[in-house]
CSV table of C-alpha atoms and ligand atoms in Angstrom, one decimal:
chain,number,residue,atom,x,y,z
A,1,GLU,CA,-13.7,2.8,22.5
A,2,LYS,CA,-14.6,3.8,18.9
A,3,GLY,CA,-13.7,7.4,19.9
A,4,GLY,CA,-17.0,8.8,18.6
A,5,PHE,CA,-16.7,7.1,15.2
A,6,GLU,CA,-19.5,4.9,14.0
A,7,HIS,CA,-17.0,2.0,13.2
A,8,PHE,CA,-13.5,1.0,14.1
A,9,MET,CA,-12.6,1.1,10.4
A,10,LEU,CA,-13.4,4.8,10.2
A,11,LYS,CA,-11.6,5.6,13.4
A,12,GLU,CA,-8.6,3.8,12.1
A,13,ILE,CA,-8.7,5.6,8.8
A,14,TYR,CA,-8.7,8.9,10.7
A,15,GLU,CA,-5.9,7.8,13.0
A,16,GLN,CA,-3.5,7.6,10.0
A,17,PRO,CA,-2.0,11.1,10.3
A,18,LYS,CA,-0.9,10.3,13.9
A,19,VAL,CA,0.4,6.8,13.3
A,20,ILE,CA,2.2,7.7,10.2
A,21,LYS,CA,4.0,10.3,12.2
A,22,ASP,CA,4.8,7.7,15.0
A,23,THR,CA,6.2,5.3,12.5
A,24,MET,CA,8.5,7.8,10.9
A,25,SER,CA,9.5,10.2,13.6
A,26,CYS,CA,11.7,7.7,15.6
A,27,ARG,CA,13.6,6.9,12.4
A,28,ILE,CA,14.4,10.4,11.1
A,29,ALA,CA,17.6,11.8,12.5
A,30,SER,CA,17.2,15.1,14.4
A,31,ASP,CA,18.7,17.1,11.5
A,32,GLY,CA,15.8,15.9,9.4
A,33,GLU,CA,18.2,14.8,6.7
A,34,GLN,CA,18.8,11.1,7.2
A,35,ILE,CA,17.0,7.9,8.0
A,36,GLN,CA,18.3,5.8,10.9
A,37,PHE,CA,17.1,2.4,12.1
A,38,GLU,CA,18.6,1.8,15.6
A,39,GLU,CA,16.9,-1.6,15.7
A,40,LEU,CA,18.8,-2.6,12.5
A,41,ASN,CA,22.1,-0.8,12.8
A,42,TRP,CA,23.3,-2.0,9.4
A,43,THR,CA,26.7,-1.2,8.0
A,44,PRO,CA,27.3,-0.4,4.3
A,45,GLU,CA,28.7,-4.0,4.0
A,46,ASP,CA,25.5,-5.5,5.4
A,47,VAL,CA,23.5,-3.9,2.6
A,48,LYS,CA,26.1,-4.5,-0.1
A,49,SER,CA,26.1,-8.2,0.6
A,50,ILE,CA,22.4,-8.5,-0.1
A,51,GLY,CA,22.1,-10.2,-3.5
A,52,LYS,CA,18.3,-10.1,-3.7
A,53,ILE,CA,15.3,-9.3,-1.5
A,54,MET,CA,12.4,-11.6,-1.2
A,55,ILE,CA,9.2,-10.0,0.2
A,56,VAL,CA,6.6,-12.4,1.4
A,57,ALA,CA,3.2,-11.6,2.8
A,58,CYS,CA,-0.6,-12.1,2.5
A,59,GLY,CA,-3.5,-9.8,1.5
A,60,THR,CA,-3.0,-6.1,2.2
A,61,ALA,CA,0.5,-6.7,3.5
A,62,TYR,CA,1.3,-8.3,0.2
A,63,HIS,CA,0.1,-5.2,-1.5
A,64,ALA,CA,2.5,-3.1,0.6
A,65,GLY,CA,5.2,-5.4,-0.6
A,66,LEU,CA,4.3,-4.7,-4.2
A,67,LEU,CA,4.9,-1.0,-3.6
A,68,ALA,CA,8.1,-1.8,-1.7
A,69,LYS,CA,9.6,-3.4,-4.8
A,70,TYR,CA,9.4,0.1,-6.5
A,71,PHE,CA,10.8,1.8,-3.4
A,72,ILE,CA,13.8,-0.5,-3.0
A,73,GLU,CA,14.6,-1.2,-6.6
A,74,LYS,CA,14.5,2.5,-7.5
A,75,LEU,CA,16.2,4.0,-4.4
A,76,ALA,CA,18.6,1.2,-3.5
A,77,ARG,CA,18.9,-0.7,-6.8
A,78,ILE,CA,18.6,-4.1,-5.1
A,79,PRO,CA,16.5,-6.7,-7.0
A,80,VAL,CA,13.2,-7.4,-5.2
A,81,GLU,CA,10.8,-10.3,-5.7
A,82,VAL,CA,7.4,-10.1,-4.1
A,83,ASP,CA,5.4,-13.3,-3.4
A,84,ILE,CA,2.2,-14.4,-1.7
A,85,ALA,CA,3.2,-16.3,1.3
A,86,SER,CA,1.1,-19.4,0.5
A,87,GLU,CA,2.6,-19.6,-2.9
A,88,TYR,CA,6.2,-19.0,-1.8
A,89,ARG,CA,6.1,-21.9,0.6
A,90,TYR,CA,5.3,-24.5,-2.0
A,91,ARG,CA,7.3,-23.5,-5.0
A,92,ASP,CA,10.8,-24.6,-4.1
A,93,PRO,CA,11.9,-20.9,-4.1
A,94,LEU,CA,15.3,-19.7,-5.1
A,95,THR,CA,16.4,-18.4,-1.7
A,96,ASP,CA,19.9,-18.7,-0.2
A,97,SER,CA,22.3,-16.9,2.1
A,98,LYS,CA,22.6,-13.9,-0.2
A,99,THR,CA,18.8,-13.4,0.1
A,100,LEU,CA,17.2,-11.0,2.6
A,101,CYS,CA,13.7,-12.2,3.2
A,102,ILE,CA,11.3,-9.5,4.4
A,103,VAL,CA,8.0,-10.6,5.8
A,104,ILE,CA,5.2,-8.1,6.3
A,105,SER,CA,2.4,-8.9,8.7
A,106,GLN,CA,0.2,-6.6,10.7
A,107,SER,CA,-0.8,-9.2,13.2
A,108,GLY,CA,2.5,-11.2,13.0
A,109,GLU,CA,0.4,-14.3,13.4
A,110,THR,CA,-0.7,-15.2,9.8
A,111,ILE,CA,0.2,-18.9,9.5
A,112,ASP,CA,1.3,-18.8,5.8
A,113,THR,CA,3.6,-15.8,6.4
A,114,LEU,CA,5.1,-17.4,9.5
A,115,ALA,CA,5.7,-20.7,7.6
A,116,ALA,CA,7.2,-18.8,4.6
A,117,LEU,CA,9.6,-17.1,7.0
A,118,LYS,CA,10.6,-20.4,8.5
A,119,GLU,CA,11.1,-21.8,5.0
A,120,ALA,CA,13.3,-18.8,4.0
A,121,LYS,CA,15.4,-19.3,7.1
A,122,ARG,CA,15.7,-23.0,6.4
A,123,ARG,CA,17.2,-22.1,3.0
A,124,GLY,CA,19.8,-19.8,4.7
A,125,ALA,CA,18.2,-16.4,4.1
A,126,ARG,CA,18.6,-13.5,6.5
A,127,SER,CA,15.3,-12.3,7.7
A,128,LEU,CA,13.5,-9.1,8.7
A,129,ALA,CA,9.9,-8.8,9.9
A,130,ILE,CA,7.8,-5.7,9.4
A,131,THR,CA,5.0,-6.1,11.9
A,132,ASN,CA,2.7,-4.1,14.1
A,133,VAL,CA,2.4,-6.4,17.0
A,134,VAL,CA,5.2,-6.4,19.5
A,135,GLY,CA,6.2,-9.9,20.5
A,136,SER,CA,4.1,-11.6,17.8
A,137,SER,CA,5.1,-15.0,16.4
A,138,VAL,CA,6.7,-13.4,13.3
A,139,SER,CA,8.6,-10.9,15.4
A,140,ARG,CA,10.1,-13.7,17.4
A,141,GLU,CA,11.0,-15.9,14.4
A,142,ALA,CA,12.7,-13.2,12.3
A,143,ASP,CA,16.4,-12.2,12.8
A,144,GLN,CA,15.4,-8.5,13.0
A,145,VAL,CA,12.2,-6.6,13.4
A,146,VAL,CA,10.9,-3.2,12.3
A,147,TYR,CA,7.7,-2.3,14.1
A,148,THR,CA,5.1,-0.2,12.4
A,149,TRP,CA,3.7,1.5,15.6
A,150,ALA,CA,0.1,1.7,14.1
A,151,GLY,CA,-1.5,0.8,17.5
A,152,PRO,CA,-4.2,-1.9,17.7
A,153,GLU,CA,-6.1,-2.4,14.5
A,154,ILE,CA,-9.6,-3.8,15.2
A,155,ALA,CA,-11.5,-3.6,11.9
A,156,VAL,CA,-10.9,-6.7,9.7
A,157,ALA,CA,-10.2,-4.4,6.8
A,158,SER,CA,-6.7,-3.2,7.2
A,159,THR,CA,-6.1,0.6,6.8
A,160,LYS,CA,-3.6,2.2,9.1
A,161,ALA,CA,-1.5,-1.0,9.2
A,162,TYR,CA,-1.1,-0.7,5.5
A,163,THR,CA,-0.1,3.0,5.4
A,164,THR,CA,2.4,2.5,8.2
A,165,GLN,CA,3.9,-0.5,6.4
A,166,LEU,CA,4.4,1.7,3.3
A,167,VAL,CA,6.1,4.3,5.5
A,168,ALA,CA,8.4,1.7,7.2
A,169,LEU,CA,9.2,0.2,3.8
A,170,LEU,CA,10.0,3.6,2.2
A,171,LEU,CA,12.2,4.5,5.1
A,172,LEU,CA,14.0,1.2,4.8
A,173,ALA,CA,14.5,1.8,1.0
A,174,LEU,CA,16.1,5.2,1.8
A,175,TYR,CA,18.2,3.7,4.5
A,176,MET,CA,19.5,0.9,2.2
A,177,GLY,CA,20.0,3.3,-0.7
A,178,ARG,CA,22.3,5.6,1.4
A,179,LEU,CA,24.2,2.7,2.9
A,180,ASN,CA,25.0,1.1,-0.5
A,181,GLY,CA,25.8,4.4,-2.1
A,182,HIS,CA,22.9,4.5,-4.7
A,183,LEU,CA,21.1,7.4,-3.1
A,184,THR,CA,22.4,11.0,-2.8
A,185,ALA,CA,22.0,12.8,0.5
A,186,ASP,CA,20.0,15.5,-1.3
A,187,ARG,CA,17.5,13.0,-2.7
A,188,GLU,CA,17.1,11.4,0.7
A,189,ALA,CA,16.5,14.7,2.5
A,190,GLN,CA,14.0,15.7,-0.2
A,191,VAL,CA,11.9,12.5,0.3
A,192,ILE,CA,12.1,12.9,4.0
A,193,ARG,CA,10.8,16.5,3.7
A,194,ASP,CA,7.8,15.3,1.7
A,195,LEU,CA,7.2,12.5,4.1
A,196,GLN,CA,7.0,14.9,7.0
A,197,ARG,CA,4.3,16.8,5.3
A,198,VAL,CA,2.0,13.8,5.0
A,199,PRO,CA,0.2,13.9,8.3
A,200,ASP,CA,-1.0,17.4,7.6
A,201,GLN,CA,-1.8,16.7,4.0
A,202,CYS,CA,-3.9,13.7,5.1
A,203,ARG,CA,-6.2,16.1,6.8
A,204,ASN,CA,-6.7,17.8,3.5
A,205,ILE,CA,-8.0,14.5,2.1
A,206,PHE,CA,-10.4,14.1,5.0
A,207,ASP,CA,-11.8,17.5,4.1
A,208,HIS,CA,-13.2,15.9,0.9
A,209,ALA,CA,-14.7,12.9,2.6
A,210,GLY,CA,-18.1,14.2,1.8
A,211,ASP,CA,-17.4,14.0,-2.0
A,212,ILE,CA,-16.2,10.4,-1.6
A,213,LYS,CA,-19.4,9.6,0.2
A,214,GLU,CA,-21.4,10.9,-2.7
A,215,LEU,CA,-19.3,8.8,-5.1
A,216,ALA,CA,-20.1,5.7,-2.9
A,217,ALA,CA,-23.8,6.4,-3.3
A,218,LYS,CA,-23.3,6.4,-7.1
A,219,ILE,CA,-21.5,3.1,-7.3
A,220,LYS,CA,-23.5,1.3,-4.6
A,221,GLU,CA,-25.8,-0.7,-6.9
A,222,LYS,CA,-23.1,-1.7,-9.4
A,223,GLU,CA,-22.0,-5.3,-9.8
A,224,ASP,CA,-18.5,-4.8,-11.1
A,225,ILE,CA,-16.0,-2.1,-10.6
A,226,PHE,CA,-12.5,-1.8,-12.1
A,227,PHE,CA,-9.5,-0.2,-10.7
A,228,ILE,CA,-6.7,0.7,-13.1
A,229,GLY,CA,-3.2,2.2,-12.6
A,230,ARG,CA,0.4,2.0,-13.7
A,231,SER,CA,3.6,1.6,-11.7
A,232,MET,CA,3.0,2.2,-8.0
A,233,ASP,CA,-0.6,3.1,-8.8
A,234,TYR,CA,-1.2,-0.4,-10.0
A,235,GLY,CA,-0.2,-1.8,-6.6
A,236,LEU,CA,-2.7,0.7,-5.1
A,237,ALA,CA,-5.4,-0.4,-7.5
A,238,MET,CA,-5.0,-3.9,-6.2
A,239,GLU,CA,-5.4,-2.6,-2.6
A,240,GLY,CA,-8.4,-0.5,-3.5
A,241,ALA,CA,-10.1,-3.4,-5.2
A,242,LEU,CA,-9.4,-5.7,-2.3
A,243,LYS,CA,-10.8,-3.2,0.2
A,244,LEU,CA,-14.0,-2.7,-1.8
A,245,LYS,CA,-14.6,-6.5,-2.2
A,246,GLU,CA,-13.9,-7.2,1.4
A,247,ILE,CA,-16.4,-4.9,3.0
A,248,SER,CA,-18.9,-3.8,0.2
A,249,TYR,CA,-19.1,-7.3,-1.4
A,250,ILE,CA,-19.1,-5.7,-4.8
A,251,HIS,CA,-16.9,-7.5,-7.3
A,252,ALA,CA,-13.9,-5.4,-8.0
A,253,GLU,CA,-10.8,-6.0,-10.2
A,254,ALA,CA,-7.5,-4.2,-10.5
A,255,TYR,CA,-5.7,-4.0,-13.8
A,256,ALA,CA,-2.4,-2.5,-15.0
A,257,GLY,CA,-3.5,0.2,-17.4
A,258,GLY,CA,-1.4,-1.4,-20.2
A,259,GLU,CA,-3.1,-4.8,-19.8
A,260,LEU,CA,-6.7,-3.6,-20.5
A,261,LYS,CA,-6.4,-4.3,-24.2
A,262,HIS,CA,-5.2,-7.8,-23.5
A,263,GLY,CA,-8.6,-9.0,-22.3
A,264,THR,CA,-10.4,-6.9,-19.7
A,265,LEU,CA,-11.5,-4.2,-22.1
A,266,ALA,CA,-14.2,-6.7,-23.2
A,267,LEU,CA,-15.9,-6.2,-19.9
A,268,ILE,CA,-16.1,-2.4,-20.1
A,269,ILE,CA,-19.6,-1.4,-21.1
A,270,SER,CA,-21.7,1.7,-20.6
A,271,GLY,CA,-21.9,2.9,-17.0
A,272,VAL,CA,-19.3,0.5,-15.5
A,273,PRO,CA,-17.3,2.4,-12.9
A,274,VAL,CA,-13.6,2.6,-13.5
A,275,ILE,CA,-11.4,4.1,-10.8
A,276,ALA,CA,-8.4,5.4,-12.6
A,277,LEU,CA,-5.4,6.1,-10.4
A,278,ALA,CA,-3.2,8.7,-12.3
A,279,THR,CA,-1.0,10.3,-9.7
A,280,GLN,CA,2.4,9.2,-11.1
A,281,GLN,CA,3.8,11.8,-13.4
A,282,ASP,CA,6.1,9.6,-15.3
A,283,VAL,CA,3.3,7.4,-16.7
A,284,GLU,CA,0.6,10.1,-16.8
A,285,GLU,CA,0.4,10.2,-20.6
A,286,LYS,CA,0.1,6.5,-20.8
A,287,MET,CA,-2.7,6.5,-18.2
A,288,ILE,CA,-4.5,9.2,-20.1
A,289,SER,CA,-4.6,6.9,-23.2
A,290,ASN,CA,-5.9,4.0,-21.0
A,291,ILE,CA,-8.6,6.3,-19.6
A,292,LYS,CA,-9.6,7.2,-23.1
A,293,GLU,CA,-9.9,3.5,-24.0
A,294,VAL,CA,-12.5,3.0,-21.2
A,295,LYS,CA,-14.2,6.3,-21.9
A,296,ALA,CA,-14.7,5.3,-25.5
A,297,ARG,CA,-16.8,2.3,-24.1
A,298,ASP,CA,-18.8,4.8,-22.1
A,299,ALA,CA,-17.4,3.8,-18.7
A,300,TYR,CA,-18.0,6.1,-15.7
A,301,VAL,CA,-14.5,7.2,-14.7
A,302,ILE,CA,-13.5,8.4,-11.3
A,303,GLY,CA,-9.9,9.7,-11.6
A,304,VAL,CA,-7.5,10.0,-8.7
A,305,VAL,CA,-5.0,12.8,-9.5
A,306,GLN,CA,-2.5,15.1,-7.9
A,307,GLU,CA,-3.7,18.6,-7.0
A,308,GLY,CA,-2.9,21.0,-9.8
A,309,ASP,CA,-3.4,18.3,-12.5
A,310,THR,CA,-5.0,19.8,-15.6
A,311,GLU,CA,-4.6,17.0,-18.2
A,312,VAL,CA,-6.2,13.9,-16.6
A,313,ARG,CA,-9.2,15.8,-15.5
A,314,LYS,CA,-10.2,16.6,-19.1
A,315,THR,CA,-10.8,12.9,-19.7
A,316,ILE,CA,-12.8,11.8,-16.6
A,317,ASP,CA,-16.2,12.1,-15.1
A,318,SER,CA,-15.4,12.7,-11.4
A,319,VAL,CA,-12.2,13.6,-9.7
A,320,ILE,CA,-10.5,12.9,-6.4
A,321,THR,CA,-7.4,15.0,-5.7
A,322,ILE,CA,-4.4,14.1,-3.6
A,323,PRO,CA,-2.0,16.8,-2.3
A,324,ARG,CA,1.1,17.2,-4.3
A,325,SER,CA,4.1,15.2,-3.2
A,326,ASP,CA,7.1,13.1,-4.2
A,327,ASN,CA,6.3,10.1,-6.3
A,328,PHE,CA,7.4,7.7,-3.6
A,329,VAL,CA,5.4,9.5,-0.9
A,330,LEU,CA,2.1,9.8,-2.9
A,331,PRO,CA,1.0,6.2,-2.5
A,332,ILE,CA,0.7,6.7,1.3
A,333,MET,CA,-2.0,9.3,0.6
A,334,THR,CA,-3.5,7.9,-2.6
A,335,VAL,CA,-4.8,4.9,-0.7
A,336,ILE,CA,-6.8,6.9,1.8
A,337,PRO,CA,-9.7,7.9,-0.6
A,338,LEU,CA,-9.8,4.3,-1.7
A,339,GLN,CA,-10.3,3.2,1.9
A,340,LEU,CA,-13.0,5.8,2.4
A,341,LEU,CA,-14.7,4.8,-0.8
A,342,ALA,CA,-14.9,1.2,0.3
A,343,TYR,CA,-16.0,2.3,3.7
A,344,TYR,CA,-18.9,4.5,2.6
A,345,THR,CA,-20.0,2.0,0.0
A,346,ALA,CA,-20.2,-0.8,2.6
A,347,VAL,CA,-22.1,1.6,4.9
A,348,VAL,CA,-24.7,2.5,2.3
A,349,ARG,CA,-25.2,-1.1,1.5
A,350,GLY,CA,-25.9,-1.8,5.1
A,351,ASN,CA,-23.0,-4.2,5.7
A,352,ASP,CA,-21.3,-5.1,8.9
A,353,VAL,CA,-18.2,-2.9,8.1
A,354,ASP,CA,-15.9,-4.0,10.9
A,355,LYS,CA,-16.7,-7.7,10.6
A,356,PRO,CA,-17.3,-8.6,7.0
A,357,ARG,CA,-18.8,-12.0,6.3
A,358,ASN,CA,-16.5,-15.1,6.0
A,359,LEU,CA,-13.4,-13.2,7.1
A,360,ALA,CA,-11.2,-13.1,10.3
A,361,LYS,CA,-8.8,-10.4,11.4
A,362,SER,CA,-6.0,-12.8,11.7
A,363,VAL,CA,-5.7,-16.0,9.6
A,364,THR,CA,-4.1,-18.5,11.8
A,365,VAL,CA,-5.3,-21.6,9.9
A,366,GLU,CA,-4.3,-22.6,6.4
B,1,M6R,O1,-1.9,-9.7,9.9
B,1,M6R,P1,-1.5,-9.8,8.4
B,1,M6R,O2,-0.9,-8.5,8.0
B,1,M6R,O3,-0.5,-10.9,8.2
B,1,M6R,O4,-2.8,-10.1,7.6
B,1,M6R,C1,-2.7,-10.4,6.2
B,1,M6R,C2,-4.1,-10.4,5.6
B,1,M6R,O5,-4.9,-11.4,6.2
B,1,M6R,C3,-4.8,-9.0,5.7
B,1,M6R,O6,-4.0,-8.0,5.3
B,1,M6R,C4,-6.1,-9.0,5.0
B,1,M6R,O7,-5.9,-9.1,3.6
B,1,M6R,C5,-7.0,-7.8,5.4
B,1,M6R,N1,-8.2,-8.2,5.9
B,1,M6R,C6,-7.2,-6.9,4.2
B,1,M6R,O8,-7.9,-5.8,4.6
């Protein structure tokens, strides 16, 4: 059932090209130029009447929500708030009938996410669930559902569920942007073209799995590891840190590059690994300054950059490259080496990769 792989997690990482394709292909019109969501069937007025979007989720699904804020705000210009479900529930949130509440949940059974959805509905919000499990509690509770079609995810550490959530959320942002008039047809077609290349490009990343395994061997004895990034790469830094903590049990923290000087830099001493995500062109220069700040304290920097980069690599110790793509599409690929790094680190440390200590696949108690 593991299809020849040593663990479910690795199998699920390698399934990503296929499931990414499954998630998007049914939503791309046959001319390849437009996004369609038959299950939503929204009109321009439906989208224009949304005053604000509230995204609520837990763990990895919450991290997908952080990226969705960039997708939706930039492509559809609708304000987006992202909240952890267990916080949202108890903070008397500003949610009303002009709010669209999007809940994201792989299992569709996470108790806090389900309760947050009920709370949003009680306050009059419209609701949309992004979930992987057909007929799950969340899918039954929400007004509308977008399925991620990732297939069953067995490993506790979420991988393919996350990338397909990113795909679904990016498609949704494109769809809303066209309907409310903020996105040109050309821009939409351009992002779709890059999205369609992702499944093949993922295989490119897998070709370098051996290098990532070597990096895992280098960091395996470390006690603290930092992930830094800016804009969408910051959200990915959080996901990379979570994955590493969850299965390797190494303490990891994610920081927005610009926040280092506000405290965390004090922890950067000789040899501390810093994974610097620097794929986003518009903030590249700023990331380079942040990398220099940690290099000046003799950190060991692993940079994640787009293929063809010449500048970032001058400042780092080891490099992981991601195939070139649109800014919005890149995160779907950038996370894959982070998943592999967490995986191989957990394996060399002899951990139970698929069933990490103290954790359950689906959190149905508070
Ligand atoms: O099923 P859900 O997407 O609602 O689960 C949410 C989190 O429990 C889940 O993503 C968790 O953070 C993962 N184990 C992370 O890999």
